[in-house]
CSV table of C-alpha atoms in Angstrom, one decimal:
chain,number,residue,atom,x,y,z
M,1,MET,CA,-0.2,-0.1,-0.5
M,2,SER,CA,1.1,3.6,-1.1
M,3,VAL,CA,-0.4,6.9,0.6
M,4,HIS,CA,-0.1,10.0,-1.7
M,5,GLN,CA,-0.7,13.4,-1.1
M,6,PHE,CA,-2.4,16.0,-3.1
M,7,TYR,CA,-3.3,19.4,-1.5
M,8,GLN,CA,-5.9,21.8,-3.2
M,9,ARG,CA,-5.7,25.3,-2.8
M,10,PRO,CA,-8.1,27.4,-2.2
M,11,SER,CA,-10.1,25.0,0.4
M,12,LEU,CA,-13.0,26.8,1.9
M,13,GLY,CA,-14.8,29.1,0.3
M,14,GLU,CA,-14.3,33.2,1.4
M,15,GLY,CA,-17.5,33.7,3.4
M,16,LYS,CA,-16.4,30.3,5.4
M,17,THR,CA,-13.4,31.7,6.1
M,18,ARG,CA,-14.3,35.1,7.0
M,19,GLU,CA,-16.2,33.0,9.8
M,20,ILE,CA,-13.3,30.8,11.2
M,21,PHE,CA,-11.4,34.1,11.1
M,22,ALA,CA,-13.2,36.3,13.1
M,23,LYS,CA,-13.6,33.2,15.6
M,24,LEU,CA,-10.0,32.8,15.9
M,25,LYS,CA,-9.9,36.7,16.2
M,26,THR,CA,-11.6,35.9,19.8
M,27,VAL,CA,-8.3,34.7,20.7
M,28,SER,CA,-6.1,37.0,19.8
M,29,SER,CA,-5.7,40.2,18.1
M,30,GLU,CA,-2.7,39.6,16.6
M,31,LEU,CA,-4.0,37.8,14.0
M,32,VAL,CA,-4.0,39.3,10.6
M,33,SER,CA,-5.4,37.0,8.1
M,34,LEU,CA,-6.3,33.1,7.8
M,35,GLU,CA,-5.0,31.0,4.5
M,36,THR,CA,-6.7,27.2,3.8
M,37,GLU,CA,-5.4,24.7,1.9
M,38,TYR,CA,-7.1,21.2,1.1
M,39,CYS,CA,-4.9,17.7,1.4
M,40,TYR,CA,-5.9,14.9,0.1
M,41,TYR,CA,-4.6,11.4,1.0
M,42,VAL,CA,-4.4,8.9,-1.0
M,43,GLU,CA,-4.6,5.0,-0.4
M,44,TYR,CA,-3.8,2.8,-3.0
M,45,GLU,CA,-2.2,-0.8,-4.0
M,46,GLY,CA,0.3,-1.0,-6.3
M,47,THR,CA,0.9,2.0,-8.4
M,48,LEU,CA,-1.2,4.1,-10.9
M,49,ASN,CA,0.5,4.9,-14.3
M,50,ASN,CA,-0.1,8.5,-16.1
M,51,ASN,CA,-3.7,7.9,-16.7
M,52,GLU,CA,-4.8,6.3,-14.1
M,53,LYS,CA,-3.4,9.4,-12.0
M,54,ALA,CA,-4.5,11.8,-13.9
M,55,LEU,CA,-8.2,10.2,-13.3
M,56,LEU,CA,-7.8,10.7,-9.7
M,57,ARG,CA,-6.7,13.9,-9.9
M,58,TRP,CA,-9.4,15.2,-12.4
M,59,LEU,CA,-11.6,13.6,-9.7
M,60,LEU,CA,-10.2,15.3,-6.6
M,61,THR,CA,-10.6,18.7,-8.3
M,62,PRO,CA,-14.3,19.4,-7.1
M,63,THR,CA,-14.0,23.5,-9.5
M,64,PHE,CA,-12.0,25.5,-12.2
M,65,ASN,CA,-11.2,27.8,-9.6
M,66,THR,CA,-8.8,25.7,-8.0
M,67,GLU,CA,-5.8,24.0,-8.6
M,68,LEU,CA,-4.5,19.7,-7.0
M,69,ARG,CA,-0.8,20.2,-6.5
M,70,GLU,CA,1.9,17.6,-5.4
M,71,GLU,CA,3.3,19.3,-2.8
M,72,SER,CA,1.9,22.2,-0.2
M,73,VAL,CA,1.7,26.0,-1.1
M,74,LEU,CA,1.3,26.6,3.1
M,75,ARG,CA,3.9,24.2,4.2
M,76,LYS,CA,6.4,25.9,1.8
M,77,ILE,CA,5.2,29.5,2.9
M,78,CYS,CA,5.1,29.0,6.2
M,79,ASN,CA,7.1,30.6,8.6
M,80,ARG,CA,7.2,29.5,12.5
M,81,GLU,CA,8.2,33.5,13.4
M,82,LYS,CA,4.6,35.0,12.4
M,83,ASN,CA,2.2,32.4,10.7
M,84,VAL,CA,0.8,29.7,13.1
M,85,LEU,CA,-0.2,26.6,11.0
M,86,VAL,CA,-2.7,23.8,12.4
M,87,GLU,CA,-3.6,20.3,10.1
M,88,VAL,CA,-7.4,19.4,10.9
M,89,GLY,CA,-8.5,16.0,9.8
M,90,PRO,CA,-10.6,12.9,11.0
M,91,ARG,CA,-9.3,10.5,13.4
M,92,LEU,CA,-7.2,7.7,11.3
M,93,ASN,CA,-9.6,4.9,13.6
M,94,PHE,CA,-11.6,4.6,11.1
M,95,SER,CA,-13.1,5.4,7.4
M,96,THR,CA,-14.9,9.0,7.1
M,97,ALA,CA,-18.1,9.5,4.6
M,98,PHE,CA,-16.2,11.0,2.3
M,99,SER,CA,-13.6,8.3,2.1
M,100,THR,CA,-16.7,5.8,1.4
M,101,ASN,CA,-18.1,7.9,-1.8
M,102,ALA,CA,-15.0,8.7,-2.8
M,103,VAL,CA,-13.4,5.2,-3.0
M,104,SER,CA,-17.2,4.0,-4.6
M,105,ILE,CA,-16.0,6.5,-7.3
M,106,CYS,CA,-12.9,5.1,-8.2
M,107,ASN,CA,-14.5,2.2,-8.3
M,108,ALA,CA,-16.6,3.1,-10.8
M,109,THR,CA,-14.2,4.1,-13.2
M,110,ASP,CA,-10.4,2.5,-13.9
M,111,LEU,CA,-9.1,3.0,-10.8
M,112,LYS,CA,-11.5,0.0,-9.7
M,113,GLY,CA,-9.5,-1.9,-6.5
M,114,LYS,CA,-6.0,0.1,-6.5
M,115,VAL,CA,-8.4,3.0,-4.6
M,116,LYS,CA,-8.4,1.7,-0.5
M,117,ARG,CA,-8.8,5.2,1.0
M,118,ILE,CA,-9.0,9.0,0.6
M,119,GLU,CA,-9.3,11.1,3.9
M,120,ARG,CA,-9.2,14.9,3.5
M,121,SER,CA,-8.2,17.2,5.7
M,122,THR,CA,-7.4,21.3,5.9
M,123,LEU,CA,-4.6,22.7,6.0
M,124,TYR,CA,-4.9,26.9,7.8
M,125,LEU,CA,-2.2,29.3,7.9
M,126,ILE,CA,-2.9,32.3,10.6
M,127,ASN,CA,-0.6,35.2,10.3
M,128,SER,CA,0.1,37.0,13.3
M,129,LYS,CA,1.5,40.4,12.9
M,130,SER,CA,4.4,38.9,16.1
M,131,ARG,CA,5.1,34.9,17.0
M,132,LEU,CA,1.9,33.5,19.4
M,133,SER,CA,2.7,32.0,22.4
M,134,ASN,CA,2.4,28.1,22.9
M,135,GLU,CA,-0.2,28.6,24.7
M,136,ILE,CA,-2.3,30.7,22.2
M,137,GLU,CA,-1.2,28.3,19.4
M,138,SER,CA,-2.8,25.8,21.5
M,139,GLN,CA,-6.3,28.2,22.2
M,140,ILE,CA,-6.7,27.9,18.2
M,141,ALA,CA,-6.1,24.8,17.3
M,142,SER,CA,-8.8,24.1,19.6
M,143,GLN,CA,-11.2,26.6,17.5
M,144,LEU,CA,-10.8,24.5,14.6
M,145,PHE,CA,-11.4,21.2,15.0
M,146,ASP,CA,-14.2,19.1,16.3
M,147,ARG,CA,-12.0,16.7,19.3
M,148,MET,CA,-14.8,13.9,18.3
M,149,THR,CA,-14.6,13.2,15.2
M,150,GLU,CA,-10.9,15.4,14.4
M,151,GLN,CA,-7.1,15.4,15.4
């Protein structure tokens, strides 16, 4: 089994991003902006040829205004002095409905039997005026996920 990562940016719509940022601003007034990116973790059997990779990329790209990459833009631009990068995704001990549906779609294509699981996490890059304390970073992270289903 192999796991491959694909990144999609932007992930959340402008309205949802503004809503989350407003909630985070209650934790610290030092926050300047919020950027988001999806990370798809694709678990598959064997290797995928170029046509299968192209099909998988096409399936994972939901709209025309987003781009699917093999490297994270947010991880690349993160500067620990003025940024906090938080990744929120499903707990690994169970498969989500998203994964079940995505694998079913893959099984209806030339990827039948190859893709075993697809999970999606969200990367949040929180930009601030100055370096945030570990306590503030923890408070920010706790605002971004559901403790019961995400980590």
